[in-house]
């Protein structure tokens, strides 16, 4: 089984690669790519075959690259691992020869733009922090970049205490009241039709470098129900992850990413290696059980901490 993962310097891709490496039931060849030369990013040493890719901003070249790799390696499935790649793949679905599964381009592009996603979900009666048209009478607010990843593009300021604020008054940003409380990330695994088979909420306990470092797996029926509702509205096959803020019993949707989360490995550790189940369904076309079946395998209330291991590559000039 030949599986392709791109952008392999990212935590998203590394988590998927590590999960693939633990599968013993199938003979899996992991084909990785990134813009760096082999050895310049750790992921290049963790895959079976590595290709240096052109920047994804060069769309035509990137599509040709994917098709060339597919022809050479007979790729069974490409697992999208970045927001930019998800947008490109869904946009040029008819030009990419490699097999992959994503929502339609309209849906992928919607959730890439955090402002449009917020406005759209508001129309569908999903509670979100309101959008501030001006800052008069506001207290603590968050400036959010419309297109960004992790904690990049976020600026939080307490207007009652700050002597000055940075200038983020730009069309690329929008402003919302800052919601205090718990951050809950939800990892979702859905079938080809976008029907959820596994929904795992996890409360963030500690953050490092813009991503969750320590999390607690929580069985929250309200968040699970809201997540189901959103998935039913937009049909998101494969992996996605949602961010919520929970404050005094109020649940606020923050964002959704149509890919495996950078910290999604937490949910695998606290349940089972559902990357294997993903391959059985999306590559081997096996039928999945209902969600209740898989939810029984989650270790609820467990706390998971990320473990990082350093790699040293002996550089040899060509």
PDB file of C-alpha atoms in Angstrom:
ATOM      1  CA  UNK A   1       0.000   0.000   0.000  1.00  0.00           C
ATOM      2  CA  UNK A   2       1.656   3.230  -1.170  1.00  0.00           C
ATOM      3  CA  UNK A   3       0.613   6.275   0.862  1.00  0.00           C
ATOM      4  CA  UNK A   4       1.738   9.824   0.089  1.00  0.00           C
ATOM      5  CA  UNK A   5       2.137  12.568   2.695  1.00  0.00           C
ATOM      6  CA  UNK A   6       3.339  16.048   1.730  1.00  0.00           C
ATOM      7  CA  UNK A   7       4.541  19.041   3.753  1.00  0.00           C
ATOM      8  CA  UNK A   8       6.288  16.585   6.038  1.00  0.00           C
ATOM      9  CA  UNK A   9       8.097  19.157   8.172  1.00  0.00           C
ATOM     10  CA  UNK A  10       4.752  19.947   9.842  1.00  0.00           C
ATOM     11  CA  UNK A  11       3.433  18.369  13.034  1.00  0.00           C
ATOM     12  CA  UNK A  12       0.284  17.339  11.128  1.00  0.00           C
ATOM     13  CA  UNK A  13       2.255  15.228   8.663  1.00  0.00           C
ATOM     14  CA  UNK A  14       4.662  13.876  11.272  1.00  0.00           C
ATOM     15  CA  UNK A  15       1.766  12.628  13.387  1.00  0.00           C
ATOM     16  CA  UNK A  16       0.261  10.779  10.420  1.00  0.00           C
ATOM     17  CA  UNK A  17       3.646   9.303   9.475  1.00  0.00           C
ATOM     18  CA  UNK A  18       4.207   8.042  13.029  1.00  0.00           C
ATOM     19  CA  UNK A  19       0.749   6.450  13.078  1.00  0.00           C
ATOM     20  CA  UNK A  20       1.377   4.799   9.694  1.00  0.00           C
ATOM     21  CA  UNK A  21       4.692   3.400  10.941  1.00  0.00           C
ATOM     22  CA  UNK A  22       2.879   1.554  13.756  1.00  0.00           C
ATOM     23  CA  UNK A  23       0.578  -0.372  11.422  1.00  0.00           C
ATOM     24  CA  UNK A  24       1.687  -4.015  11.149  1.00  0.00           C
ATOM     25  CA  UNK A  25      -1.342  -5.503   9.407  1.00  0.00           C
ATOM     26  CA  UNK A  26      -0.413  -4.068   5.989  1.00  0.00           C
ATOM     27  CA  UNK A  27       2.800  -3.523   4.087  1.00  0.00           C
ATOM     28  CA  UNK A  28       2.815   0.274   3.858  1.00  0.00           C
ATOM     29  CA  UNK A  29       5.285   2.358   1.880  1.00  0.00           C
ATOM     30  CA  UNK A  30       5.204   6.005   2.973  1.00  0.00           C
ATOM     31  CA  UNK A  31       6.132   8.479   0.251  1.00  0.00           C
ATOM     32  CA  UNK A  32       6.899  11.937   1.594  1.00  0.00           C
ATOM     33  CA  UNK A  33       7.673  15.311   0.107  1.00  0.00           C
ATOM     34  CA  UNK A  34       8.531  18.850   1.114  1.00  0.00           C
ATOM     35  CA  UNK A  35      10.247  21.893  -0.349  1.00  0.00           C
ATOM     36  CA  UNK A  36      13.443  21.078   1.559  1.00  0.00           C
ATOM     37  CA  UNK A  37      16.291  18.797   0.553  1.00  0.00           C
ATOM     38  CA  UNK A  38      16.452  15.420   2.258  1.00  0.00           C
ATOM     39  CA  UNK A  39      17.862  15.832   5.748  1.00  0.00           C
ATOM     40  CA  UNK A  40      16.813  19.459   6.120  1.00  0.00           C
ATOM     41  CA  UNK A  41      13.571  18.474   7.852  1.00  0.00           C
ATOM     42  CA  UNK A  42      13.043  15.558  10.231  1.00  0.00           C
ATOM     43  CA  UNK A  43      10.129  14.150   8.256  1.00  0.00           C
ATOM     44  CA  UNK A  44      12.383  13.381   5.302  1.00  0.00           C
ATOM     45  CA  UNK A  45      14.152  10.767   7.460  1.00  0.00           C
ATOM     46  CA  UNK A  46      10.947   9.104   8.638  1.00  0.00           C
ATOM     47  CA  UNK A  47       9.518   8.105   5.250  1.00  0.00           C
ATOM     48  CA  UNK A  48      10.429   5.241   2.938  1.00  0.00           C
ATOM     49  CA  UNK A  49      10.806   7.443  -0.139  1.00  0.00           C
ATOM     50  CA  UNK A  50      11.332  11.184  -0.281  1.00  0.00           C
ATOM     51  CA  UNK A  51      10.831  13.757  -3.022  1.00  0.00           C
ATOM     52  CA  UNK A  52      11.681  17.445  -2.978  1.00  0.00           C
ATOM     53  CA  UNK A  53       8.567  19.347  -4.036  1.00  0.00           C
ATOM     54  CA  UNK A  54       8.091  22.779  -5.598  1.00  0.00           C
ATOM     55  CA  UNK A  55       6.362  25.434  -3.450  1.00  0.00           C
ATOM     56  CA  UNK A  56       2.619  24.858  -3.350  1.00  0.00           C
ATOM     57  CA  UNK A  57       2.118  28.484  -4.397  1.00  0.00           C
ATOM     58  CA  UNK A  58       3.372  27.426  -7.824  1.00  0.00           C
ATOM     59  CA  UNK A  59       0.133  25.607  -8.516  1.00  0.00           C
ATOM     60  CA  UNK A  60       0.800  24.220 -12.004  1.00  0.00           C
ATOM     61  CA  UNK A  61       4.257  22.948 -11.035  1.00  0.00           C
ATOM     62  CA  UNK A  62       2.901  21.395  -7.843  1.00  0.00           C
ATOM     63  CA  UNK A  63       0.122  19.550  -9.689  1.00  0.00           C
ATOM     64  CA  UNK A  64       2.634  18.247 -12.232  1.00  0.00           C
ATOM     65  CA  UNK A  65       4.843  17.137  -9.339  1.00  0.00           C
ATOM     66  CA  UNK A  66       1.984  15.190  -7.736  1.00  0.00           C
ATOM     67  CA  UNK A  67       1.140  13.508 -11.022  1.00  0.00           C
ATOM     68  CA  UNK A  68       4.789  12.605 -11.656  1.00  0.00           C
ATOM     69  CA  UNK A  69       5.133  11.018  -8.202  1.00  0.00           C
ATOM     70  CA  UNK A  70       1.867   9.150  -8.719  1.00  0.00           C
ATOM     71  CA  UNK A  71       3.101   7.755 -12.032  1.00  0.00           C
ATOM     72  CA  UNK A  72       6.454   6.667 -10.570  1.00  0.00           C
ATOM     73  CA  UNK A  73       5.153   5.249  -7.291  1.00  0.00           C
ATOM     74  CA  UNK A  74       1.612   4.100  -8.150  1.00  0.00           C
ATOM     75  CA  UNK A  75       0.236   5.943  -5.109  1.00  0.00           C
ATOM     76  CA  UNK A  76      -2.830   4.305  -3.539  1.00  0.00           C
ATOM     77  CA  UNK A  77      -3.838   7.342  -1.500  1.00  0.00           C
ATOM     78  CA  UNK A  78      -2.660  10.861  -0.745  1.00  0.00           C
ATOM     79  CA  UNK A  79      -3.615  12.081   2.735  1.00  0.00           C
ATOM     80  CA  UNK A  80      -3.943  15.913   2.702  1.00  0.00           C
ATOM     81  CA  UNK A  81      -2.022  17.343   5.636  1.00  0.00           C
ATOM     82  CA  UNK A  82      -2.091  21.124   5.207  1.00  0.00           C
ATOM     83  CA  UNK A  83      -4.739  23.775   4.628  1.00  0.00           C
ATOM     84  CA  UNK A  84      -3.019  25.067   1.500  1.00  0.00           C
ATOM     85  CA  UNK A  85      -2.826  21.585   0.008  1.00  0.00           C
ATOM     86  CA  UNK A  86      -6.484  20.905   0.791  1.00  0.00           C
ATOM     87  CA  UNK A  87      -7.485  24.077  -1.063  1.00  0.00           C
ATOM     88  CA  UNK A  88      -5.324  23.233  -4.078  1.00  0.00           C
ATOM     89  CA  UNK A  89      -6.432  19.588  -4.302  1.00  0.00           C
ATOM     90  CA  UNK A  90     -10.128  20.403  -4.036  1.00  0.00           C
ATOM     91  CA  UNK A  91      -9.763  23.239  -6.553  1.00  0.00           C
ATOM     92  CA  UNK A  92      -7.977  21.113  -9.166  1.00  0.00           C
ATOM     93  CA  UNK A  93      -9.574  17.753  -8.397  1.00  0.00           C
ATOM     94  CA  UNK A  94      -9.968  16.928 -12.089  1.00  0.00           C
ATOM     95  CA  UNK A  95      -6.302  17.599 -12.842  1.00  0.00           C
ATOM     96  CA  UNK A  96      -4.748  15.641  -9.967  1.00  0.00           C
ATOM     97  CA  UNK A  97      -4.387  11.953 -10.853  1.00  0.00           C
ATOM     98  CA  UNK A  98      -3.560  10.834  -7.325  1.00  0.00           C
ATOM     99  CA  UNK A  99      -6.467   9.458  -5.287  1.00  0.00           C
ATOM    100  CA  UNK A 100      -7.509  11.574  -2.295  1.00  0.00           C
ATOM    101  CA  UNK A 101     -10.670  12.446  -0.364  1.00  0.00           C
ATOM    102  CA  UNK A 102     -11.781  15.948   0.616  1.00  0.00           C
ATOM    103  CA  UNK A 103     -14.908  18.061   0.798  1.00  0.00           C
ATOM    104  CA  UNK A 104     -15.776  20.069  -2.316  1.00  0.00           C
ATOM    105  CA  UNK A 105     -13.789  23.204  -3.120  1.00  0.00           C
ATOM    106  CA  UNK A 106     -16.530  25.573  -1.939  1.00  0.00           C
ATOM    107  CA  UNK A 107     -16.518  23.982   1.527  1.00  0.00           C
ATOM    108  CA  UNK A 108     -12.723  23.781   1.802  1.00  0.00           C
ATOM    109  CA  UNK A 109     -12.337  27.431   0.737  1.00  0.00           C
ATOM    110  CA  UNK A 110     -15.061  28.486   3.181  1.00  0.00           C
ATOM    111  CA  UNK A 111     -13.260  27.084   6.219  1.00  0.00           C
ATOM    112  CA  UNK A 112      -9.907  28.411   5.025  1.00  0.00           C
ATOM    113  CA  UNK A 113     -11.372  31.911   5.482  1.00  0.00           C
ATOM    114  CA  UNK A 114     -12.091  32.175   9.207  1.00  0.00           C
ATOM    115  CA  UNK A 115     -14.273  35.273   8.831  1.00  0.00           C
ATOM    116  CA  UNK A 116     -16.506  33.732   6.162  1.00  0.00           C
ATOM    117  CA  UNK A 117     -16.729  30.500   8.160  1.00  0.00           C
ATOM    118  CA  UNK A 118     -17.772  32.441  11.265  1.00  0.00           C
ATOM    119  CA  UNK A 119     -20.446  34.344   9.340  1.00  0.00           C
ATOM    120  CA  UNK A 120     -21.715  31.174   7.642  1.00  0.00           C
ATOM    121  CA  UNK A 121     -22.046  29.196  10.869  1.00  0.00           C
ATOM    122  CA  UNK A 122     -23.765  32.133  12.522  1.00  0.00           C
ATOM    123  CA  UNK A 123     -26.435  31.913   9.798  1.00  0.00           C
ATOM    124  CA  UNK A 124     -26.846  28.215  10.623  1.00  0.00           C
ATOM    125  CA  UNK A 125     -27.506  28.980  14.311  1.00  0.00           C
ATOM    126  CA  UNK A 126     -24.111  27.759  15.527  1.00  0.00           C
ATOM    127  CA  UNK A 127     -22.985  29.972  18.405  1.00  0.00           C
ATOM    128  CA  UNK A 128     -19.814  31.946  17.614  1.00  0.00           C
ATOM    129  CA  UNK A 129     -18.187  34.979  19.255  1.00  0.00           C
ATOM    130  CA  UNK A 130     -19.790  38.028  17.666  1.00  0.00           C
ATOM    131  CA  UNK A 131     -17.826  40.133  15.206  1.00  0.00           C
ATOM    132  CA  UNK A 132     -16.895  43.594  16.517  1.00  0.00           C
ATOM    133  CA  UNK A 133     -17.610  46.435  14.105  1.00  0.00           C
ATOM    134  CA  UNK A 134     -15.798  48.896  16.383  1.00  0.00           C
ATOM    135  CA  UNK A 135     -13.954  48.714  19.684  1.00  0.00           C
ATOM    136  CA  UNK A 136     -16.018  51.202  21.684  1.00  0.00           C
ATOM    137  CA  UNK A 137     -17.323  49.622  24.897  1.00  0.00           C
ATOM    138  CA  UNK A 138     -15.260  46.477  24.293  1.00  0.00           C
ATOM    139  CA  UNK A 139     -12.969  45.086  26.986  1.00  0.00           C
ATOM    140  CA  UNK A 140     -10.705  42.231  25.908  1.00  0.00           C
ATOM    141  CA  UNK A 141     -10.652  41.403  22.194  1.00  0.00           C
ATOM    142  CA  UNK A 142      -8.875  39.127  19.760  1.00  0.00           C
ATOM    143  CA  UNK A 143      -7.733  40.131  16.291  1.00  0.00           C
ATOM    144  CA  UNK A 144      -7.771  37.089  14.007  1.00  0.00           C
ATOM    145  CA  UNK A 145      -6.200  36.807  10.593  1.00  0.00           C
ATOM    146  CA  UNK A 146      -8.693  35.438   8.093  1.00  0.00           C
ATOM    147  CA  UNK A 147      -6.216  32.968   6.596  1.00  0.00           C
ATOM    148  CA  UNK A 148      -3.704  31.525   9.061  1.00  0.00           C
ATOM    149  CA  UNK A 149      -2.691  28.322  10.848  1.00  0.00           C
ATOM    150  CA  UNK A 150      -2.133  27.374  14.492  1.00  0.00           C
ATOM    151  CA  UNK A 151      -1.748  30.519  16.623  1.00  0.00           C
ATOM    152  CA  UNK A 152      -0.263  32.615  13.832  1.00  0.00           C
ATOM    153  CA  UNK A 153      -2.225  35.722  12.949  1.00  0.00           C
ATOM    154  CA  UNK A 154      -3.716  36.118  16.426  1.00  0.00           C
ATOM    155  CA  UNK A 155      -3.371  39.249  18.556  1.00  0.00           C
ATOM    156  CA  UNK A 156      -5.100  39.458  21.946  1.00  0.00           C
ATOM    157  CA  UNK A 157      -5.377  42.790  23.750  1.00  0.00           C
ATOM    158  CA  UNK A 158      -7.084  43.956  26.947  1.00  0.00           C
ATOM    159  CA  UNK A 159      -8.418  47.388  25.984  1.00  0.00           C
ATOM    160  CA  UNK A 160      -8.914  48.374  29.634  1.00  0.00           C
ATOM    161  CA  UNK A 161      -5.238  47.832  30.456  1.00  0.00           C
ATOM    162  CA  UNK A 162      -3.220  48.314  27.277  1.00  0.00           C
ATOM    163  CA  UNK A 163      -1.574  51.703  26.767  1.00  0.00           C
ATOM    164  CA  UNK A 164      -1.497  51.144  23.013  1.00  0.00           C
ATOM    165  CA  UNK A 165      -2.561  48.446  20.564  1.00  0.00           C
ATOM    166  CA  UNK A 166      -0.873  47.112  17.466  1.00  0.00           C
ATOM    167  CA  UNK A 167      -2.348  48.173  14.148  1.00  0.00           C
ATOM    168  CA  UNK A 168      -4.278  45.172  12.813  1.00  0.00           C
ATOM    169  CA  UNK A 169      -7.080  47.249  11.336  1.00  0.00           C
ATOM    170  CA  UNK A 170      -6.802  45.622   7.955  1.00  0.00           C
ATOM    171  CA  UNK A 171      -9.212  43.667   5.698  1.00  0.00           C
ATOM    172  CA  UNK A 172      -7.093  40.548   6.318  1.00  0.00           C
ATOM    173  CA  UNK A 173      -8.126  40.653   9.999  1.00  0.00           C
ATOM    174  CA  UNK A 174     -11.370  40.702  11.942  1.00  0.00           C
ATOM    175  CA  UNK A 175     -12.087  41.323  15.624  1.00  0.00           C
ATOM    176  CA  UNK A 176     -14.109  39.350  18.182  1.00  0.00           C
ATOM    177  CA  UNK A 177     -14.549  39.568  21.953  1.00  0.00           C
ATOM    178  CA  UNK A 178     -11.996  37.346  23.653  1.00  0.00           C
ATOM    179  CA  UNK A 179     -13.796  34.393  25.235  1.00  0.00           C
ATOM    180  CA  UNK A 180     -12.303  33.240  28.516  1.00  0.00           C
ATOM    181  CA  UNK A 181     -12.582  29.586  29.490  1.00  0.00           C
ATOM    182  CA  UNK A 182     -11.419  26.212  28.227  1.00  0.00           C
ATOM    183  CA  UNK A 183     -10.159  25.560  24.724  1.00  0.00           C
ATOM    184  CA  UNK A 184     -11.516  22.283  23.388  1.00  0.00           C
ATOM    185  CA  UNK A 185     -10.232  20.773  20.149  1.00  0.00           C
ATOM    186  CA  UNK A 186     -12.330  18.081  18.501  1.00  0.00           C
ATOM    187  CA  UNK A 187     -10.777  15.436  16.267  1.00  0.00           C
ATOM    188  CA  UNK A 188     -13.198  13.937  13.751  1.00  0.00           C
ATOM    189  CA  UNK A 189     -12.879  10.868  11.527  1.00  0.00           C
ATOM    190  CA  UNK A 190     -15.654  10.499   8.937  1.00  0.00           C
ATOM    191  CA  UNK A 191     -16.415   8.064   6.125  1.00  0.00           C
ATOM    192  CA  UNK A 192     -16.410   8.786   2.383  1.00  0.00           C
ATOM    193  CA  UNK A 193     -19.839  10.402   2.636  1.00  0.00           C
ATOM    194  CA  UNK A 194     -18.739  12.724   5.427  1.00  0.00           C
ATOM    195  CA  UNK A 195     -20.664  10.849   8.127  1.00  0.00           C
ATOM    196  CA  UNK A 196     -18.735  11.031  11.450  1.00  0.00           C
ATOM    197  CA  UNK A 197     -17.524   7.717  12.827  1.00  0.00           C
ATOM    198  CA  UNK A 198     -15.381   9.087  15.631  1.00  0.00           C
ATOM    199  CA  UNK A 199     -15.640  12.422  17.461  1.00  0.00           C
ATOM    200  CA  UNK A 200     -13.070  12.977  20.209  1.00  0.00           C
ATOM    201  CA  UNK A 201     -13.093  16.282  22.150  1.00  0.00           C
ATOM    202  CA  UNK A 202      -9.961  17.133  24.106  1.00  0.00           C
ATOM    203  CA  UNK A 203      -9.426  20.014  26.492  1.00  0.00           C
ATOM    204  CA  UNK A 204      -6.133  21.830  26.010  1.00  0.00           C
ATOM    205  CA  UNK A 205      -4.086  21.906  29.217  1.00  0.00           C
ATOM    206  CA  UNK A 206      -0.784  23.242  27.887  1.00  0.00           C
ATOM    207  CA  UNK A 207       0.356  24.841  24.618  1.00  0.00           C
ATOM    208  CA  UNK A 208       3.872  25.009  23.154  1.00  0.00           C
ATOM    209  CA  UNK A 209       4.863  26.605  19.845  1.00  0.00           C
ATOM    210  CA  UNK A 210       1.265  27.362  18.951  1.00  0.00           C
ATOM    211  CA  UNK A 211      -0.067  23.819  19.249  1.00  0.00           C
ATOM    212  CA  UNK A 212      -1.403  21.668  22.084  1.00  0.00           C
ATOM    213  CA  UNK A 213       1.307  19.983  24.158  1.00  0.00           C
ATOM    214  CA  UNK A 214      -0.857  18.412  26.881  1.00  0.00           C
ATOM    215  CA  UNK A 215      -4.571  17.595  26.564  1.00  0.00           C
ATOM    216  CA  UNK A 216      -7.340  15.797  28.428  1.00  0.00           C
ATOM    217  CA  UNK A 217      -9.800  13.640  26.498  1.00  0.00           C
ATOM    218  CA  UNK A 218     -13.329  14.674  27.537  1.00  0.00           C
ATOM    219  CA  UNK A 219     -16.707  13.140  26.763  1.00  0.00           C
ATOM    220  CA  UNK A 220     -18.770  16.290  26.250  1.00  0.00           C
ATOM    221  CA  UNK A 221     -22.180  15.471  24.785  1.00  0.00           C
ATOM    222  CA  UNK A 222     -22.883  19.099  23.874  1.00  0.00           C
ATOM    223  CA  UNK A 223     -19.703  19.541  21.841  1.00  0.00           C
ATOM    224  CA  UNK A 224     -20.194  16.142  20.216  1.00  0.00           C
ATOM    225  CA  UNK A 225     -23.739  17.147  19.195  1.00  0.00           C
ATOM    226  CA  UNK A 226     -22.608  20.526  17.799  1.00  0.00           C
ATOM    227  CA  UNK A 227     -19.798  18.818  15.888  1.00  0.00           C
ATOM    228  CA  UNK A 228     -22.236  16.280  14.425  1.00  0.00           C
ATOM    229  CA  UNK A 229     -24.478  19.130  13.326  1.00  0.00           C
ATOM    230  CA  UNK A 230     -21.633  20.946  11.571  1.00  0.00           C
ATOM    231  CA  UNK A 231     -20.441  17.741   9.879  1.00  0.00           C
ATOM    232  CA  UNK A 232     -23.972  17.026   8.669  1.00  0.00           C
ATOM    233  CA  UNK A 233     -24.194  20.530   7.196  1.00  0.00           C
ATOM    234  CA  UNK A 234     -20.928  20.388   5.250  1.00  0.00           C
ATOM    235  CA  UNK A 235     -20.021  16.720   4.651  1.00  0.00           C
ATOM    236  CA  UNK A 236     -16.309  16.455   5.440  1.00  0.00           C
ATOM    237  CA  UNK A 237     -14.854  13.049   4.471  1.00  0.00           C
ATOM    238  CA  UNK A 238     -11.730  11.788   6.216  1.00  0.00           C
ATOM    239  CA  UNK A 239     -10.176  13.926   8.930  1.00  0.00           C
ATOM    240  CA  UNK A 240     -11.064  17.347  10.246  1.00  0.00           C
ATOM    241  CA  UNK A 241     -10.664  19.190  13.530  1.00  0.00           C
ATOM    242  CA  UNK A 242     -12.698  21.900  15.215  1.00  0.00           C
ATOM    243  CA  UNK A 243     -11.826  24.441  17.911  1.00  0.00           C
ATOM    244  CA  UNK A 244     -14.309  25.544  20.565  1.00  0.00           C
ATOM    245  CA  UNK A 245     -14.229  27.833  23.579  1.00  0.00           C
ATOM    246  CA  UNK A 246     -16.309  26.781  26.587  1.00  0.00           C
ATOM    247  CA  UNK A 247     -17.232  29.370  29.208  1.00  0.00           C
ATOM    248  CA  UNK A 248     -19.838  28.918  31.964  1.00  0.00           C
ATOM    249  CA  UNK A 249     -21.804  26.350  30.002  1.00  0.00           C
ATOM    250  CA  UNK A 250     -21.709  28.380  26.776  1.00  0.00           C
ATOM    251  CA  UNK A 251     -20.109  26.764  23.720  1.00  0.00           C
ATOM    252  CA  UNK A 252     -18.535  28.933  21.018  1.00  0.00           C
ATOM    253  CA  UNK A 253     -17.304  27.627  17.665  1.00  0.00           C
ATOM    254  CA  UNK A 254     -13.927  29.165  16.781  1.00  0.00           C
ATOM    255  CA  UNK A 255     -12.678  27.416  13.638  1.00  0.00           C
ATOM    256  CA  UNK A 256     -12.563  24.223  11.586  1.00  0.00           C
ATOM    257  CA  UNK A 257      -9.656  22.729   9.634  1.00  0.00           C
ATOM    258  CA  UNK A 258     -10.353  20.177   6.891  1.00  0.00           C
ATOM    259  CA  UNK A 259      -7.311  18.046   7.732  1.00  0.00           C
ATOM    260  CA  UNK A 260      -5.712  15.982  10.470  1.00  0.00           C
ATOM    261  CA  UNK A 261      -4.803  18.189  13.436  1.00  0.00           C
ATOM    262  CA  UNK A 262      -1.211  18.899  14.383  1.00  0.00           C
ATOM    263  CA  UNK A 263      -2.035  17.528  17.830  1.00  0.00           C
ATOM    264  CA  UNK A 264      -4.423  14.859  16.520  1.00  0.00           C
ATOM    265  CA  UNK A 265      -1.997  12.176  17.649  1.00  0.00           C
ATOM    266  CA  UNK A 266      -3.445  12.738  21.157  1.00  0.00           C
ATOM    267  CA  UNK A 267      -6.757  11.215  20.107  1.00  0.00           C
ATOM    268  CA  UNK A 268      -5.055   8.224  18.488  1.00  0.00           C
ATOM    269  CA  UNK A 269      -3.026   7.556  21.632  1.00  0.00           C
ATOM    270  CA  UNK A 270      -6.164   7.826  23.770  1.00  0.00           C
ATOM    271  CA  UNK A 271      -8.195   5.466  21.565  1.00  0.00           C
ATOM    272  CA  UNK A 272      -6.781   3.295  18.758  1.00  0.00           C
ATOM    273  CA  UNK A 273      -4.803   3.789  15.579  1.00  0.00           C
ATOM    274  CA  UNK A 274      -7.722   4.852  13.419  1.00  0.00           C
ATOM    275  CA  UNK A 275      -5.311   5.769  10.619  1.00  0.00           C
ATOM    276  CA  UNK A 276      -5.422   2.019   9.931  1.00  0.00           C
ATOM    277  CA  UNK A 277      -9.229   2.121   9.893  1.00  0.00           C
ATOM    278  CA  UNK A 278      -9.029   5.126   7.565  1.00  0.00           C
ATOM    279  CA  UNK A 279      -6.895   3.151   5.092  1.00  0.00           C
ATOM    280  CA  UNK A 280      -9.192   0.135   5.258  1.00  0.00           C
ATOM    281  CA  UNK A 281     -12.135   2.326   4.297  1.00  0.00           C
ATOM    282  CA  UNK A 282     -10.586   4.792   1.842  1.00  0.00           C
ATOM    283  CA  UNK A 283      -8.121   2.418   0.130  1.00  0.00           C
ATOM    284  CA  UNK A 284      -9.607  -1.061   0.592  1.00  0.00           C
ATOM    285  CA  UNK A 285     -13.249   0.123   0.482  1.00  0.00           C
ATOM    286  CA  UNK A 286     -14.208  -1.707   3.685  1.00  0.00           C
ATOM    287  CA  UNK A 287     -17.495  -0.706   5.316  1.00  0.00           C
ATOM    288  CA  UNK A 288     -17.238   1.121   8.637  1.00  0.00           C
ATOM    289  CA  UNK A 289     -19.263   0.495  11.800  1.00  0.00           C
ATOM    290  CA  UNK A 290     -21.473   3.202  13.293  1.00  0.00           C
ATOM    291  CA  UNK A 291     -20.037   5.874  15.562  1.00  0.00           C
ATOM    292  CA  UNK A 292     -21.127   4.205  18.810  1.00  0.00           C
ATOM    293  CA  UNK A 293     -18.935   1.210  17.976  1.00  0.00           C
ATOM    294  CA  UNK A 294     -15.741   3.271  17.694  1.00  0.00           C
ATOM    295  CA  UNK A 295     -16.505   5.625  20.571  1.00  0.00           C
ATOM    296  CA  UNK A 296     -16.343   2.649  22.961  1.00  0.00           C
ATOM    297  CA  UNK A 297     -12.597   2.432  22.354  1.00  0.00           C
ATOM    298  CA  UNK A 298     -11.818   5.945  23.592  1.00  0.00           C
ATOM    299  CA  UNK A 299     -10.142   6.274  26.991  1.00  0.00           C
ATOM    300  CA  UNK A 300     -12.229   9.174  28.283  1.00  0.00           C
ATOM    301  CA  UNK A 301     -10.743  11.539  30.889  1.00  0.00           C
ATOM    302  CA  UNK A 302      -7.198  10.397  30.102  1.00  0.00           C
ATOM    303  CA  UNK A 303      -4.434  13.018  29.884  1.00  0.00           C
ATOM    304  CA  UNK A 304      -1.960  12.805  27.008  1.00  0.00           C
ATOM    305  CA  UNK A 305       1.346  14.674  26.730  1.00  0.00           C
ATOM    306  CA  UNK A 306       3.261  15.103  23.478  1.00  0.00           C
ATOM    307  CA  UNK A 307       6.725  13.547  23.334  1.00  0.00           C
ATOM    308  CA  UNK A 308       9.338  15.099  21.051  1.00  0.00           C
ATOM    309  CA  UNK A 309      12.435  13.253  19.870  1.00  0.00           C
ATOM    310  CA  UNK A 310      15.360  14.955  18.181  1.00  0.00           C
ATOM    311  CA  UNK A 311      16.944  13.614  14.994  1.00  0.00           C
ATOM    312  CA  UNK A 312      20.500  14.274  13.816  1.00  0.00           C
ATOM    313  CA  UNK A 313      21.189  13.815  10.121  1.00  0.00           C
ATOM    314  CA  UNK A 314      24.847  13.359   9.046  1.00  0.00           C
ATOM    315  CA  UNK A 315      24.973  15.836   6.168  1.00  0.00           C
ATOM    316  CA  UNK A 316      26.946  14.631   3.161  1.00  0.00           C
ATOM    317  CA  UNK A 317      27.422  17.024   0.265  1.00  0.00           C
ATOM    318  CA  UNK A 318      26.671  15.625  -3.162  1.00  0.00           C
TER     319      UNK A 318
END
